[in-house]
CSV table of C-alpha atoms in Angstrom, one decimal:
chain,number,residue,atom,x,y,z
S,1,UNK,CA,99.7,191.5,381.7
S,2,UNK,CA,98.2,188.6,379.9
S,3,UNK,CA,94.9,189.2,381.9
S,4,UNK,CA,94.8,192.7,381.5
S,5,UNK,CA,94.8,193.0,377.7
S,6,UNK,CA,91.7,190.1,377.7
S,7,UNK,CA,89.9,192.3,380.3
S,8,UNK,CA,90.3,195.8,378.0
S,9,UNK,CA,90.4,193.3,374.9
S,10,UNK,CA,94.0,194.9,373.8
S,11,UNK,CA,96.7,193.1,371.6
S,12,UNK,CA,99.0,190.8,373.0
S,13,UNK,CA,102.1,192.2,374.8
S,14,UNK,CA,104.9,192.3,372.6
S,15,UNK,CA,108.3,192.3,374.7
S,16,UNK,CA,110.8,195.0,374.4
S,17,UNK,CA,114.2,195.6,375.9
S,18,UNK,CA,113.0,196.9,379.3
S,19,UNK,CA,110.1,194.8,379.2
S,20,UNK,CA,106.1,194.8,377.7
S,21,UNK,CA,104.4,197.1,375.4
S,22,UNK,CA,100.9,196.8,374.7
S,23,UNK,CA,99.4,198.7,371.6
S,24,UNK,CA,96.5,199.9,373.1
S,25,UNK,CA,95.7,202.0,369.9
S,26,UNK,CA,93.2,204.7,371.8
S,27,UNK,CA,93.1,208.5,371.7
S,28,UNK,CA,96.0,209.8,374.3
S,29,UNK,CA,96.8,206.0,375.1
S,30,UNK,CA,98.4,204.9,371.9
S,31,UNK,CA,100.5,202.4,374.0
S,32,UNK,CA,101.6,201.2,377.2
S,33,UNK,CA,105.4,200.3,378.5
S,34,UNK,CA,105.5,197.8,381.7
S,35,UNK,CA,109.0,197.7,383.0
S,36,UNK,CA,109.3,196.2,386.2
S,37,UNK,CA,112.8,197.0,387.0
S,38,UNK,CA,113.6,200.5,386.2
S,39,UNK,CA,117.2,201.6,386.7
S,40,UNK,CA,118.4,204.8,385.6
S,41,UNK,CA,119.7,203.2,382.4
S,42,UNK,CA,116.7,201.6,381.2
S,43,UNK,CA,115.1,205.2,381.5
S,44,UNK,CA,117.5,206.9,379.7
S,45,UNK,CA,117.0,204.0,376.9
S,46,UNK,CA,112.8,204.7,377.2
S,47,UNK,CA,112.9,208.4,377.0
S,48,UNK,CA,115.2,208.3,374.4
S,49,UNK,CA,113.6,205.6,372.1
S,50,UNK,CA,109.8,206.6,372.7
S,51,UNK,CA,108.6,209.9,371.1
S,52,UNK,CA,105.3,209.1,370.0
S,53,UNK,CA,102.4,211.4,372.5
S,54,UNK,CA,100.1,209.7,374.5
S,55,UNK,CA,102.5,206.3,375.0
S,56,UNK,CA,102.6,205.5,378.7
S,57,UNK,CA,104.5,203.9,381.2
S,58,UNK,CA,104.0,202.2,384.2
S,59,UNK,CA,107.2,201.7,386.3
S,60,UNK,CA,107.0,199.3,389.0
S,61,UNK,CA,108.7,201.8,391.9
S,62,UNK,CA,108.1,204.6,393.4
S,63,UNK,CA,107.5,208.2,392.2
S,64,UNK,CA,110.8,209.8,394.2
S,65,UNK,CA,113.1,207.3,392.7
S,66,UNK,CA,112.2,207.5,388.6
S,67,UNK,CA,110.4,211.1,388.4
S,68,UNK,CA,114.0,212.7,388.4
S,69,UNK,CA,115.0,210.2,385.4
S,70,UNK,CA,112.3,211.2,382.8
S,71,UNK,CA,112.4,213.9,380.1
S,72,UNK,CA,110.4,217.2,380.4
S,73,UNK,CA,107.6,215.4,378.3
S,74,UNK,CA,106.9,212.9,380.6
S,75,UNK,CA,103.8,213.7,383.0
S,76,UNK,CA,103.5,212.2,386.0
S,77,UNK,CA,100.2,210.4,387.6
S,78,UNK,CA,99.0,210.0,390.9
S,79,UNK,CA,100.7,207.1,392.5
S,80,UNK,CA,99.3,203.6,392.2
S,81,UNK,CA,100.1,200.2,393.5
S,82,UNK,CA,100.1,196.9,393.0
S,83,UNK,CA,98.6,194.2,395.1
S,84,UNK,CA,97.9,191.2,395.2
S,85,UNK,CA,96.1,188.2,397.2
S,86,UNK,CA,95.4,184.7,397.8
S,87,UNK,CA,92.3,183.5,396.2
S,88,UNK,CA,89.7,180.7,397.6
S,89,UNK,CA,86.0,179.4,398.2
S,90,UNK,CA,84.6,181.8,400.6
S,91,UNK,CA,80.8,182.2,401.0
S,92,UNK,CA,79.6,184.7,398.5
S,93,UNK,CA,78.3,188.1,400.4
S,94,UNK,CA,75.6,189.4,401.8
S,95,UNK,CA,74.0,191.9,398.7
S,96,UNK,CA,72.8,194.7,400.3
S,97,UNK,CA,68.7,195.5,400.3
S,98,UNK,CA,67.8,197.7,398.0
S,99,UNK,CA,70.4,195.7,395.2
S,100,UNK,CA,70.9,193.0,392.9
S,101,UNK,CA,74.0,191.3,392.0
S,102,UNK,CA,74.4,190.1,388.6
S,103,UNK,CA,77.7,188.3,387.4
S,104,UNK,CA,78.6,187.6,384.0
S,105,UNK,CA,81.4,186.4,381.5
S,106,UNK,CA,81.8,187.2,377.9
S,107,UNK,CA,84.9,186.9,375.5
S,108,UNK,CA,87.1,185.5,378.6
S,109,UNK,CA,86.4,189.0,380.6
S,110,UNK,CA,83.9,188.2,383.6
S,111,UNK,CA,81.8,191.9,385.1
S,112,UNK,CA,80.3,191.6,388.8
S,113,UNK,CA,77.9,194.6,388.9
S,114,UNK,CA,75.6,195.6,391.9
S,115,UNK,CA,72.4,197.1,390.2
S,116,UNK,CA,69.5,199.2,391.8
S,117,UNK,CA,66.2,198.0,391.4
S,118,UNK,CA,65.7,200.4,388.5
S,119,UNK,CA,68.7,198.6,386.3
S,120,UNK,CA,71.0,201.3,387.0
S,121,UNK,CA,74.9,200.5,388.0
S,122,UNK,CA,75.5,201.2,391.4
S,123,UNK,CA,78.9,199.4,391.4
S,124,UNK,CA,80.6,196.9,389.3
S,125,UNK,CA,84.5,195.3,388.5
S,126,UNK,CA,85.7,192.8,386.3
S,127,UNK,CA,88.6,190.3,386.1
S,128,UNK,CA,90.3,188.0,383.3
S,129,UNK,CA,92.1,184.7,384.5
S,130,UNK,CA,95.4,183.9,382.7
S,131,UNK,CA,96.8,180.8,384.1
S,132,UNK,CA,96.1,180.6,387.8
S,133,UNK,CA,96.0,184.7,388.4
S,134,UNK,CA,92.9,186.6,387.8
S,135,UNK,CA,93.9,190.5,387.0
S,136,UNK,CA,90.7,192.5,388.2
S,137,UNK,CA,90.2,195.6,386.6
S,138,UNK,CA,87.9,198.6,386.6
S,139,UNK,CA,86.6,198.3,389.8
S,140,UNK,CA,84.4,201.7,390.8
S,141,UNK,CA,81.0,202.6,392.7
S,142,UNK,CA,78.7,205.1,391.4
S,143,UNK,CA,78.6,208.5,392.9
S,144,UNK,CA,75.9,208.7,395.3
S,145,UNK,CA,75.9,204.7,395.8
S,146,UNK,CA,79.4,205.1,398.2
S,147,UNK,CA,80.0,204.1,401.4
S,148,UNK,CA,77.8,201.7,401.8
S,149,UNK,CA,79.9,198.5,401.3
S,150,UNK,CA,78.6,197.5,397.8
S,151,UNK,CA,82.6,198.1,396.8
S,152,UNK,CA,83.7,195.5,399.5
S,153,UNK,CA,80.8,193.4,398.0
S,154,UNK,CA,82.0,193.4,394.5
S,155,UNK,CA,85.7,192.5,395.6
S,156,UNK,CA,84.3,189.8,397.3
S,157,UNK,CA,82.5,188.1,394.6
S,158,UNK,CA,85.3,188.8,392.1
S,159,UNK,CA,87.4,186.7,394.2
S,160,UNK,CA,84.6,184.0,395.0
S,161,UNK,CA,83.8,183.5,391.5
S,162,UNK,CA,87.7,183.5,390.0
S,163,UNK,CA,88.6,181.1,392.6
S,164,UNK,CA,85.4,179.2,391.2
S,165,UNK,CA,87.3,179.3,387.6
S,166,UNK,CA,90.5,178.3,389.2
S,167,UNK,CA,92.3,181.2,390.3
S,168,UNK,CA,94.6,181.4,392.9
S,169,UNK,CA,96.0,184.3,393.1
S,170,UNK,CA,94.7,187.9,392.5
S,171,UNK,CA,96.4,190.6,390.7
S,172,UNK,CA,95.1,194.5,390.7
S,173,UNK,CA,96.4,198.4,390.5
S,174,UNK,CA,95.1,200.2,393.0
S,175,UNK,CA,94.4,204.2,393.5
S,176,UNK,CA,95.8,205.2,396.8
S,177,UNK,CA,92.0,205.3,397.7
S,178,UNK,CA,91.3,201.9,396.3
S,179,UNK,CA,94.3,201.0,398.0
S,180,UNK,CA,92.7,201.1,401.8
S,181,UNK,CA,89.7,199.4,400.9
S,182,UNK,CA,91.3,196.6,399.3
S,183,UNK,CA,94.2,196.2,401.9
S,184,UNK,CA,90.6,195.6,404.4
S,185,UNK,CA,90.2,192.9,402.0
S,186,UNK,CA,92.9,191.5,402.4
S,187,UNK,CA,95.3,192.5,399.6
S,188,UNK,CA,98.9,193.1,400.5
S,189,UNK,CA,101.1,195.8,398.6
S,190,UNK,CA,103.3,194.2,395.5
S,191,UNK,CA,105.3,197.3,394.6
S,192,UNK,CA,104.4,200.8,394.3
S,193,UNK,CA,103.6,201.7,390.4
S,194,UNK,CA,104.4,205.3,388.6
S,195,UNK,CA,102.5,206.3,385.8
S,196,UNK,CA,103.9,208.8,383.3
S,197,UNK,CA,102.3,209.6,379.5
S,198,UNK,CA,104.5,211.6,377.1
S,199,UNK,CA,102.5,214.7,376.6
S,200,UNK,CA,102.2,216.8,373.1
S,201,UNK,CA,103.4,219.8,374.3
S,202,UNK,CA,106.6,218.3,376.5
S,203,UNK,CA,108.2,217.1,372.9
């Protein structure tokens, strides 16, 4: 969580019963709830306390088990999942032609973008290193840019150049898309993760 709030520059977590909220303070995302243990009675607790449209949660489990536990309001995402992996030295990768890489860090938050030889974005992702993990974060291609590896490529020099800054470990949320690229890459499944967001017109 700590890397994740320097990489979207978000207050600190502040810890609640049933576990982190961050204020994100954004138009339908007025603030998250991480609760990485969610039994029945910590939902009950949530749904009862939280009232305020546009909060979220992310519940490390799966859909089938905490979907039946939440209030009316509460809007289910597509599924997502945590993974994670080990972090080291490896040769940075080949850039594909017709691309440049550039790599940069500002305000703790470090960007690996692939750009076209016009300056556009082809593909990019970025990562924040609290402690020894580095959470990466944002991590997309452009349309019409796809399938041709420059994904893989940004991974890989996200993990080069944390490992560089001392990371060991790598931390991410993945789309179930995202999910069989980076599992490729060698990033194993944490836990599955269920987003909900309490929706206006469920209250």
């Amino acid at each position: 969580m700590e890397g994740w709030v320097i990489s979207r520059n978000a207050p600190r977590p502040v810890r609640e019963p049933w576990g982190l909220r961050v204020d994100v303070g954004l138009p339908g995302h007025v603030a998250r709830h991480i609760v990485a243990a969610p039994t029945p009675e910590t939902l009950r607790r949530i749904t009862s306390a939280i009232t305020t449209p546009g909060t979220w949660l992310k519940l490390c489990a799966p859909a089938e088990a905490v979907a039946p536990l939440l209030t009316s309001g509460w809007a289910v995402q597509d599924p997502e999942f945590m993974m994670t992996a080990a972090l080291a030295r490896h040769p940075a990768p080949v850039i594909p032609a017709g691309y440049h890489l550039a790599v940069t860090t500002r305000a703790g938050v470090t960007a690996a973008r692939l750009l076209t030889g016009a300056g556009e974005v082809a593909a990019r992702g970025q990562f924040a290193v609290a402690g020894t993990t580095a959470v990466v974060d944002q991590v997309e291609t452009a349309e019409g840019h796809r399938r041709r590896g420059l994904g893989t490529v940004v991974m890989r020099t996200i993990a080069v150049t944390a490992a560089s800054m001392g990371a060991r470990t790598g931390v991410l949320v993945a789309t179930a898309q995202g999910q069989a690229l980076y599992s490729t890459l060698g990033w194993s499944l944490h836990t599955p993760v269920t987003a909900a967001v309490l929706t206006a017109a469920g209250r």
